[in-house]
Coordinates of C-alpha atoms and ligand atoms in Angstrom, one line a residue:
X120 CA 90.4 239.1 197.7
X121 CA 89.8 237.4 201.0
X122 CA 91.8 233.8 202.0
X123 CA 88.0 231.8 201.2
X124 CA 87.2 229.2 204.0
X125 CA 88.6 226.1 202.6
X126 CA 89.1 224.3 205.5
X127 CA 85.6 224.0 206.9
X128 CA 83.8 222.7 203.4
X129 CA 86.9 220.4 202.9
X130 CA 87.0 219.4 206.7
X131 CA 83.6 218.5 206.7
X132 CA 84.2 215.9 203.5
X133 CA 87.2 214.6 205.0
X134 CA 85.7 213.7 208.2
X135 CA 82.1 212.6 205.9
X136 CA 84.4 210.3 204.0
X137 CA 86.4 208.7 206.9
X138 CA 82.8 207.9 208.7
X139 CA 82.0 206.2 205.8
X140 CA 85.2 204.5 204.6
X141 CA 85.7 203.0 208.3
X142 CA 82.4 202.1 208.8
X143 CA 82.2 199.7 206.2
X144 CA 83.4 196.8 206.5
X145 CA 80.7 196.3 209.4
X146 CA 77.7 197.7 207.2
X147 CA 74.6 196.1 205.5
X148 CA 75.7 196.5 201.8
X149 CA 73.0 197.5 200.5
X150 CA 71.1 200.5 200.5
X151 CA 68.1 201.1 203.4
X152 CA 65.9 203.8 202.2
X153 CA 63.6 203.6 199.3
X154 CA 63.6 206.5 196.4
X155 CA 60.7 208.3 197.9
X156 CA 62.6 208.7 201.3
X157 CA 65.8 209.6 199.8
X158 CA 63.8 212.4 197.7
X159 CA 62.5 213.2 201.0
X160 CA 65.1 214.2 202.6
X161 CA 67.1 215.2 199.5
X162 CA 64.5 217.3 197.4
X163 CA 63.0 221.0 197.9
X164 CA 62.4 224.5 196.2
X165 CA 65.7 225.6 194.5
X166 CA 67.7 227.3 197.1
X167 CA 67.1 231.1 197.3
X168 CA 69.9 231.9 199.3
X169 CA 73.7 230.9 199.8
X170 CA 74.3 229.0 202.2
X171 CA 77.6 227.7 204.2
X172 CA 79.4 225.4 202.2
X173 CA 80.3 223.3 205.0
X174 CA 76.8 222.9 206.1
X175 CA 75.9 222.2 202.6
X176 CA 78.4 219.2 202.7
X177 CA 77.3 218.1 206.0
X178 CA 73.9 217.9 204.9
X179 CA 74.4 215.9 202.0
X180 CA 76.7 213.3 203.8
X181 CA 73.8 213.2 206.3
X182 CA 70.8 212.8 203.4
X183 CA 72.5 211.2 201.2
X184 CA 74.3 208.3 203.7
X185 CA 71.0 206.1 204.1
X186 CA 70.9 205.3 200.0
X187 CA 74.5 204.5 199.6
X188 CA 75.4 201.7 198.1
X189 CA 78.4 200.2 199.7
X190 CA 79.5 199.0 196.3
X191 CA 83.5 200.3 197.2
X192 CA 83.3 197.6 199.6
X193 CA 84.8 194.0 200.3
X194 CA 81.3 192.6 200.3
X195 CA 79.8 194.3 197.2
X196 CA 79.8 191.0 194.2
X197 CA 77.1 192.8 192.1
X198 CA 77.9 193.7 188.2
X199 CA 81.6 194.1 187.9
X200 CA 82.6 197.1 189.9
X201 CA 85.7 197.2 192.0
X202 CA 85.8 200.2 195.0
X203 CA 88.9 202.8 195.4
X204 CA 92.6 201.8 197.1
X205 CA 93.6 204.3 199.6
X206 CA 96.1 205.9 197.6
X207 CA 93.4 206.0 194.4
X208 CA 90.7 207.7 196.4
X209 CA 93.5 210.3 197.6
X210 CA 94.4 211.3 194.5
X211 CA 91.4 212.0 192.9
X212 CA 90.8 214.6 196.0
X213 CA 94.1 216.0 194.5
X214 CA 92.7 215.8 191.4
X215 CA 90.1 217.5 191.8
X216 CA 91.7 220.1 193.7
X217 CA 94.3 221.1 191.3
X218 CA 90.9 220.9 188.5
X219 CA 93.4 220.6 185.9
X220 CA 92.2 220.8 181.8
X221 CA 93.7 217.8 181.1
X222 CA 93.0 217.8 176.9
X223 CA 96.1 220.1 176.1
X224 CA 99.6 220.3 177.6
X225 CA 99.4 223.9 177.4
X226 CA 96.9 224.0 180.5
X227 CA 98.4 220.9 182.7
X228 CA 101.7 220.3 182.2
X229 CA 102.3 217.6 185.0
X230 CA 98.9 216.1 184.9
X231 CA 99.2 215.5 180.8
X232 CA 103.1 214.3 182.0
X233 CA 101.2 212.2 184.5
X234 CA 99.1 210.3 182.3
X235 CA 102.4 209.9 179.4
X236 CA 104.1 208.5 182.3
X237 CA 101.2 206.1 183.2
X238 CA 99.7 205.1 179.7
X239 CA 103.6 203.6 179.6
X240 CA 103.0 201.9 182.7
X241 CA 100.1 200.6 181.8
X242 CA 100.9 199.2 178.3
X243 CA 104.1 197.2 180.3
X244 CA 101.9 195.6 182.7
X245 CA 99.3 194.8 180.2
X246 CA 101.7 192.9 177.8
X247 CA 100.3 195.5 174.9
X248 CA 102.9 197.6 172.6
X249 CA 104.8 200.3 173.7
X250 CA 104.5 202.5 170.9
X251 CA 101.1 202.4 171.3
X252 CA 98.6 205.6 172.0
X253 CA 97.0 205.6 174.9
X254 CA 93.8 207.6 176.0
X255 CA 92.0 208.4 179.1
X256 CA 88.3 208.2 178.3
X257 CA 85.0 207.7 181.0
X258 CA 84.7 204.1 181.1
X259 CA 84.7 200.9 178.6
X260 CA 81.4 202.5 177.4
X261 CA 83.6 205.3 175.6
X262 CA 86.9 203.0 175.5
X263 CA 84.9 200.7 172.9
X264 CA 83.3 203.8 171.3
X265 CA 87.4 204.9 171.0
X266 CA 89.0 201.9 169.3
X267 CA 86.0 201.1 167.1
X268 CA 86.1 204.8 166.2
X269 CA 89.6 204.2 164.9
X270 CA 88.9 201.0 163.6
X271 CA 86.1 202.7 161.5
X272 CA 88.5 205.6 160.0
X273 CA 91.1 202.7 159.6
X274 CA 89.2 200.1 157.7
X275 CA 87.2 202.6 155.3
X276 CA 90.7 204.5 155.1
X277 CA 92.2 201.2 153.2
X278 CA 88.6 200.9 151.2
X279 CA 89.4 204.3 149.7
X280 CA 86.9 206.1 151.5
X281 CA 87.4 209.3 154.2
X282 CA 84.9 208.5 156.7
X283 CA 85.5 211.9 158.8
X284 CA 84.9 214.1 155.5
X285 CA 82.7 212.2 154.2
X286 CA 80.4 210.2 156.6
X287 CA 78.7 207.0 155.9
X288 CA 76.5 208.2 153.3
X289 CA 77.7 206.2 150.2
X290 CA 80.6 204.3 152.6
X291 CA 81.4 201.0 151.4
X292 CA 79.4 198.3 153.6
X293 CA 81.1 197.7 156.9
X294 CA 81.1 194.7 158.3
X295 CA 81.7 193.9 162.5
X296 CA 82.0 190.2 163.6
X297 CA 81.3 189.9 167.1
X298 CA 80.8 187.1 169.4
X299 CA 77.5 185.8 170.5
X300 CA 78.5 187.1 173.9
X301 CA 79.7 190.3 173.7
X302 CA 79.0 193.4 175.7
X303 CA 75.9 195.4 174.6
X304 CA 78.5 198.3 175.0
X305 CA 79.6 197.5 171.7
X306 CA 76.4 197.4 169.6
X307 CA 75.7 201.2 171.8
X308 CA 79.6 202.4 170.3
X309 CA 78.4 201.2 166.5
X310 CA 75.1 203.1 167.2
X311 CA 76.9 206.3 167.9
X312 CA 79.4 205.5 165.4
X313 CA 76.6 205.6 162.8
X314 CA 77.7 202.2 161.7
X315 CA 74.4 201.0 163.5
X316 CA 73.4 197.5 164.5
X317 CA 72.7 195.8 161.6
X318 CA 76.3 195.9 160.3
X319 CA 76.6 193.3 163.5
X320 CA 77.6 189.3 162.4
X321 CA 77.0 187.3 165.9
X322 CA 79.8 184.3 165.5
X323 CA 78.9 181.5 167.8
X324 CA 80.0 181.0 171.2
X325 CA 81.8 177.7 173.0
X326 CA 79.4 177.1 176.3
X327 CA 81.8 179.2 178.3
X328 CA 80.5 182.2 176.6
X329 CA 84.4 182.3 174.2
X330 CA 84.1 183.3 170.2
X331 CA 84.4 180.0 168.1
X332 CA 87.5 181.0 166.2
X333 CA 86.3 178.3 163.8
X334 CA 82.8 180.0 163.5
X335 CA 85.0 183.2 162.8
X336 CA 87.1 181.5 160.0
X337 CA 83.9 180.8 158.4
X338 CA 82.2 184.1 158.8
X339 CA 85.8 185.6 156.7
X340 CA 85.8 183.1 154.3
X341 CA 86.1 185.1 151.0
X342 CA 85.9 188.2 152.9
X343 CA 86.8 191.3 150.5
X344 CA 85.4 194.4 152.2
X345 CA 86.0 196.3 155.5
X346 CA 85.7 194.4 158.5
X347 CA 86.3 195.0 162.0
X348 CA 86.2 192.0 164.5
X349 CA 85.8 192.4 168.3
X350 CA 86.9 190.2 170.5
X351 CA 86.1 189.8 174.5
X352 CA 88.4 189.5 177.5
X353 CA 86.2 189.0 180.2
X354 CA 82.4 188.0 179.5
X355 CA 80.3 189.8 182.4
X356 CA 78.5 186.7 183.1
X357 CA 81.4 183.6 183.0
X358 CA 84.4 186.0 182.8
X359 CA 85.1 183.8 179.7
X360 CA 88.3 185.4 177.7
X361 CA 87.9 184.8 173.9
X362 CA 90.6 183.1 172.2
X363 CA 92.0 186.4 171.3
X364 CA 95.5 185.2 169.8
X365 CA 93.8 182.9 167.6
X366 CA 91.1 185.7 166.5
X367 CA 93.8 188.0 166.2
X368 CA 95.8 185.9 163.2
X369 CA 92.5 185.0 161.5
X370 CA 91.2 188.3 160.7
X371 CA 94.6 190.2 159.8
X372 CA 94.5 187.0 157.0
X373 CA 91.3 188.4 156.3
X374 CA 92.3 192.2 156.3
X375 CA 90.6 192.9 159.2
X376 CA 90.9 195.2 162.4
X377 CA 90.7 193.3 165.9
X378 CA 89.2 195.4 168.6
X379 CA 89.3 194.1 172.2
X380 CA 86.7 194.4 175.0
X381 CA 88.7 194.0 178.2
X382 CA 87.0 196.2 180.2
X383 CA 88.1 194.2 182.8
X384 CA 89.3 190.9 181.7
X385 CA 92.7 192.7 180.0
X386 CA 93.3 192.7 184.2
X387 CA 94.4 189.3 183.7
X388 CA 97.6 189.9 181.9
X389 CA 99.0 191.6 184.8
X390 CA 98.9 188.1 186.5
X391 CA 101.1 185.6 185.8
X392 CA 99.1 182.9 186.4
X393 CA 96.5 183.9 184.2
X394 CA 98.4 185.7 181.8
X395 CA 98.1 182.8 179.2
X396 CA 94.3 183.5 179.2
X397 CA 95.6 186.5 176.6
X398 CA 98.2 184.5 175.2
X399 CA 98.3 186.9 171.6
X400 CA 96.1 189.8 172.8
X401 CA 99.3 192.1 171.9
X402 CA 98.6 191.2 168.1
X403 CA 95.2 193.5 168.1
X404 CA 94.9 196.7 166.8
X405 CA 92.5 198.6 170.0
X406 CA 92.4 197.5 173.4
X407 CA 89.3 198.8 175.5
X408 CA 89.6 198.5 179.6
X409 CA 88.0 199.9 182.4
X410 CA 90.5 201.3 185.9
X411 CA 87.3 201.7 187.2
X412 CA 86.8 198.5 187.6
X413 CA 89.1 195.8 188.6
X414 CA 92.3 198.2 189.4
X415 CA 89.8 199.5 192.1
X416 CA 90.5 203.7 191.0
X417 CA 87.5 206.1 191.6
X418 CA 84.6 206.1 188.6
X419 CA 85.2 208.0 185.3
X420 CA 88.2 205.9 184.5
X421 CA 88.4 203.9 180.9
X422 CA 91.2 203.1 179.0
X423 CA 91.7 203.0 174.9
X424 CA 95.1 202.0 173.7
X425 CA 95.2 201.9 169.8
X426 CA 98.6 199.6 167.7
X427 CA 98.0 203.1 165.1
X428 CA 98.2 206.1 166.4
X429 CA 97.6 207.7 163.2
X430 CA 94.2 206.1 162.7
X431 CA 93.2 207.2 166.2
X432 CA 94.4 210.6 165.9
X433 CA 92.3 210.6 162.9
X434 CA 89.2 209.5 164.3
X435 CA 89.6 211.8 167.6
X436 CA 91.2 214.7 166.9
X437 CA 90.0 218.5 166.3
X438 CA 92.3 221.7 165.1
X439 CA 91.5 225.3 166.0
X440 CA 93.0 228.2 165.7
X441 CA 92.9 229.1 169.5
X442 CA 93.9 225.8 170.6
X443 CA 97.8 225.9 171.5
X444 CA 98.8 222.5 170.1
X445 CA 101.3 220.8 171.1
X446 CA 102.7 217.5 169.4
X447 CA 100.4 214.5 171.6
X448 CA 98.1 216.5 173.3
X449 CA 95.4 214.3 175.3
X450 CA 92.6 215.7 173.2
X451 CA 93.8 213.8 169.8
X452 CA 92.7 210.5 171.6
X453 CA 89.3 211.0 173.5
X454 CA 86.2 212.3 172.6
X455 CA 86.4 215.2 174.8
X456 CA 87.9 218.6 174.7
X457 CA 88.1 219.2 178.3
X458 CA 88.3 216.7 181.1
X459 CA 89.5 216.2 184.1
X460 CA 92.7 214.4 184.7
X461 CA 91.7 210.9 185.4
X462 CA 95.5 209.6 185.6
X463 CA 96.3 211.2 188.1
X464 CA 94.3 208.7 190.4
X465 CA 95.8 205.4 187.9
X466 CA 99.5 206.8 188.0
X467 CA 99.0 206.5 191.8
X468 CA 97.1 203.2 191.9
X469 CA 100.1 201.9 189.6
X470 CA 103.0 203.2 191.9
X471 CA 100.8 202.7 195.4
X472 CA 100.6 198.6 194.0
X473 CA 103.7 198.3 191.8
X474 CA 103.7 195.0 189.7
X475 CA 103.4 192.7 192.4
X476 CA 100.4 194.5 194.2
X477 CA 98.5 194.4 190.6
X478 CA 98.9 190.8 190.1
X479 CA 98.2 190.3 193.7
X480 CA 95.1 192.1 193.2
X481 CA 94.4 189.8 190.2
X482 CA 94.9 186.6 191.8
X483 CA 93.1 187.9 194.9
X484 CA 90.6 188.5 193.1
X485 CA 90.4 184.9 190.9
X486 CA 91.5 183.3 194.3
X487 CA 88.3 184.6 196.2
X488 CA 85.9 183.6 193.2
X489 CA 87.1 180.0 193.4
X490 CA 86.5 180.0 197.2
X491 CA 82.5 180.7 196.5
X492 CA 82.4 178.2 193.7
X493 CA 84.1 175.5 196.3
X494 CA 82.2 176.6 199.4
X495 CA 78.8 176.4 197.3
X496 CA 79.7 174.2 194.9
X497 CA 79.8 172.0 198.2
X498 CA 76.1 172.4 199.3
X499 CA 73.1 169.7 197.9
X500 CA 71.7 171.5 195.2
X501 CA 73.5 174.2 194.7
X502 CA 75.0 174.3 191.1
X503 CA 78.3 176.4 189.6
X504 CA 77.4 176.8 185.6
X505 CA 81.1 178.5 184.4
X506 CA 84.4 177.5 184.8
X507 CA 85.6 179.8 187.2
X508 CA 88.3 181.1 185.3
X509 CA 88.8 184.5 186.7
X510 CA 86.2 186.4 189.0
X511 CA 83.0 185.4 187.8
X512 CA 81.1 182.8 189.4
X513 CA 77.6 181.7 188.2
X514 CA 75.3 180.1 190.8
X515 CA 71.7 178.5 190.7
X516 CA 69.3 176.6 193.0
X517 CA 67.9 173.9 193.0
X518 CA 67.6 173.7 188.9
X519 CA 65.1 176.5 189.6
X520 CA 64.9 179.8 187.9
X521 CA 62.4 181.4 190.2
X522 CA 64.1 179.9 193.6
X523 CA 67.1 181.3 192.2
X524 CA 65.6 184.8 191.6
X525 CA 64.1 184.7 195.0
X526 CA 67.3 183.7 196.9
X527 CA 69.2 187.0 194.9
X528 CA 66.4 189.1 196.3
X529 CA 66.7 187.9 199.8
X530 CA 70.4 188.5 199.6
X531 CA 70.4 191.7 198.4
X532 CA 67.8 192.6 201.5
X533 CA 70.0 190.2 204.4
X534 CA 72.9 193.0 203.8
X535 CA 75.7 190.9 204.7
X536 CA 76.5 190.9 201.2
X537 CA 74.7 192.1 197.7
X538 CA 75.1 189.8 194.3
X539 CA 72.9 190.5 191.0
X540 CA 70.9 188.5 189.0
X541 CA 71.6 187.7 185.3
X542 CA 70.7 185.5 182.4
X543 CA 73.1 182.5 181.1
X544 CA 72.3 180.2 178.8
X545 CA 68.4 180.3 179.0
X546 CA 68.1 180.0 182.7
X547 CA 68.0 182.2 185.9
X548 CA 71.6 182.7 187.7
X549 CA 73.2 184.3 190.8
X550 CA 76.1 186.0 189.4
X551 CA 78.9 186.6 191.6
X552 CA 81.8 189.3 190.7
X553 CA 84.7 189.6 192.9
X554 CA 86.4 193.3 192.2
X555 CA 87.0 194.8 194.6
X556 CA 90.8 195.2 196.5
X557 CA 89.8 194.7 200.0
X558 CA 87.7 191.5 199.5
X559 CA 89.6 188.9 201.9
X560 CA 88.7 185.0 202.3
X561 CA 86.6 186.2 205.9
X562 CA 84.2 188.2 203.7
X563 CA 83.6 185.4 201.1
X564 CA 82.9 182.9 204.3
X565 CA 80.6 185.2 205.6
X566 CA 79.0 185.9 202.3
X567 CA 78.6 182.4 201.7
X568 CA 76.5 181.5 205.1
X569 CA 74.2 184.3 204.1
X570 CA 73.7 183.4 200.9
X571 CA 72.7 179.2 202.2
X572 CA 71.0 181.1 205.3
X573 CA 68.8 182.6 202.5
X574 CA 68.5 179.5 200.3
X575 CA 67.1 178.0 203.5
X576 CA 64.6 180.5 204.3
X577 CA 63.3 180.1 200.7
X578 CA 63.1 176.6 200.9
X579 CA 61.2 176.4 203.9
X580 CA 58.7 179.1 202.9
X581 CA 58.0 178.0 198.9
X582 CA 58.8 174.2 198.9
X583 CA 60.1 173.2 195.5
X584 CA 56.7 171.6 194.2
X585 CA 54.8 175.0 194.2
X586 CA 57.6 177.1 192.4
X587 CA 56.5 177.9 189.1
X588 CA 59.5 177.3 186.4
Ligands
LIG614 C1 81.7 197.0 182.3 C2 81.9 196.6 180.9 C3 81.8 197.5 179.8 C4 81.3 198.9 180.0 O1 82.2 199.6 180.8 P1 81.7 200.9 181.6 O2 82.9 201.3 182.3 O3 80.5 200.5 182.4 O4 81.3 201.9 180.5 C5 82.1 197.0 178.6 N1 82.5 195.8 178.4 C6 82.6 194.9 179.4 C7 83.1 193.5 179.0 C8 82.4 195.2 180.7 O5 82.5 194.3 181.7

């Protein structure tokens, strides 16, 4: 066969992606065409014909540019998302060139040695056990899905009952304590799981959003059957960690399995500073995380580290004839058979940053957060509703829900930044994530003006009295 023209397709996404990469800093965040543009220029008749693959890549940098989020930017503070280092975004190129079958050693030697080499790294930096198993899944959707599929074979294991063989038909009655603000990721995982949401127990919440661990001792007062508890690292609105330690000691009194939500809170235990945030967190039984997220690796990167491999393997592993097993294959600890090789990009995140760079990150991170709080904090009528512990920094308005909503939607359209809206404790907030590895103190300053150049605006043009509450 013919050499096939690599270089012009991959040329073309190179040079597509370094336009883009080094024009961010200085471009409006958000996105500037609507959905019926973007469908516009990206829709037609199913393509007939081949057609260059470089033209095909220069055509969708082209179409698709004008409804890119700059999300993997330093000005992006909407949800909790986190962009792509350098060295992250380059090996996922790799990754994707070698399109290794990451599920069984057989196929991928070094990127299944890869990951070993990296699930290690990752359990040091996290403070969790070494001899725990460690699986590459999607994101904290399927890390959550992960653990509390092992806490599920675990906990109906010691209740005499083989939930793989024989379902949940008949089971004996599990219960799951979560807290009152958990992530709705977990009631999804217990839907798929077939546990389903009524097996839920909602223990109160402290006004920072933390499981009361006295609620908890209550709800396992002469507990007797299966129970799994999930605790939170990192609420999405106040980036609240639950008292994990003290969760951790009250339901193994009770028998019970602690899963953890970290999904990006578990970030903190790479920090010194914050590290006492999880004082205990290496007592639980799963740890869920995202690398998506706050380590700042390309999407399609969770994390599920489980204190029983046996239980896990249980829960996630198949055996077939044609399969060449090995002992530890990836495939015993995520829900899929094949996948791509996702760390590949988080061994090179970990070795780009080292230790230091992590909790640099981190801090950077906590450090930026605390600047908006201060900066706004500072201004008449603006008010700060969380402690800002971590990232997370909750903003309102005047004590006005709708002011508030209006100011996030003139943000999101000034471009000099983008925030989201959310919910917290009954009333409207601007919620304010820092993720992201690039965000310095210039981009919160300048995020800051914007955001009071908009609270301005909406004063001026709907003064307070005509506001509806
Ligand atoms: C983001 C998040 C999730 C879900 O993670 P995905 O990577 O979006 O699947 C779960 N829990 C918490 C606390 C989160 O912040």
């Amino acid at each position: 066969m013919q050499q096939p023209d690599w270089s012009g397709p991959l040329a073309a996404a190179y040079g597509g992606a370094l336009a883009f990469l080094t024009d961010l800093p200085g471009h409006p965040v958000g996105a500037s065409q609507d959905r019926e543009a973007l469908l516009a220029a990206l829709d037609g008749p199913l393509p007939e014909q081949p057609h260059p693959a470089a033209g095909v890549i220069e055509q969708l940098a082209a179409a698709a540019d004008p409804g890119i989020m700059r999300s993997t930017g330093g000005r992006f503070f909407g949800f909790v998302v986190g962009g792509s280092t350098p060295a992250a975004l380059a090996a996922d190129w790799l990754t994707s060139a070698w399109d290794q079958n990451t599920g069984l050693f057989a196929l991928a030697p070094s990127a299944t040695t890869i990951e070993q080499v990296a699930g290690r790294w990752l359990r040091e930096l996290l403070g969790l056990p070494d001899d725990a198993t460690t699986g590459f899944v999607t994101g904290g959707q399927m890390a959550n899905f992960t653990g509390l599929a092992a806490a599920r074979h675990e906990m109906l294991r010691r209740a005499g009952w083989n939930v793989e063989v024989d379902g949940l038909f008949g089971a004996p009655r599990l219960r799951v304590l979560v807290g009152a603000e958990r992530h709705d990721t977990i009631d999804l995982a217990l839907r798929y799981l077939g546990v389903g949401t009524a097996a839920i127990e909602v223990v109160a919440a402290d006004e920072q959003g933390r499981m009361d661990p006295l609620a908890l001792a209550g709800a396992l007062e002469d507990a007797d059957g299966p129970i799994i508890v999930c605790a939170q690292a990192g609420g999405v609105n106040s980036g609240a960690i639950d008292p994990v330690g003290e969760i951790c000691d009250l339901a193994h009194a009770a028998g019970a399995w602690v899963h953890v939500d970290g999904a990006f809170g578990l970030w903190a235990a790479a920090s010194p500073s914050r590290r006492h945030l999880l004082d205990g967190v290496d007592r639980a039984d799963s740890w869920a995380t995202d690398a998506h997220k706050w380590l700042n690796v390309p999407y399609d990167s969770g994390l599920i580290f489980c204190a029983h491999p046996q239980a896990h393997r249980a829960a996630l592993s198949v055996r077939a004839g044609y399969l060449m097993h090995g002992s530890g294959d990836p495939f015993e600890l995520t829900p899929e058979l094949s996948r791509r090789a996702r760390g590949i990009p988080v061994y090179a995140a970990l070795r780009n940053l080292g230790r230091t760079g992590v909790a640099a990150l981190v801090e950077g991170g906590c450090a930026a957060a605390t600047r908006f709080a201060e900066l706004l904090a500072a201004h008449p009528g603006v008010r700060i509703h969380n402690d800002v512990t971590l990232n997370q920094v909750l903003v309102s308005f005047d004590d006005d829900d709708a002011r508030t909503r209006a100011v996030v939607d003139l943000v999101q359209g000034d471009g000099t930044c983008w925030v989201s809206g959310s919910v917290w404790r009954g009333r409207a907030v601007m919620r304010i994530s820092v993720s992201n590895w690039s965000t310095d103190p210039s981009d919160v300053d300048a995020s800051v003006q914007a955001i009071l150049r908009c609270l301005q605006a909406e004063r001026a043009t709907a003064p307070a009295s005509q506001l509806e509450m």
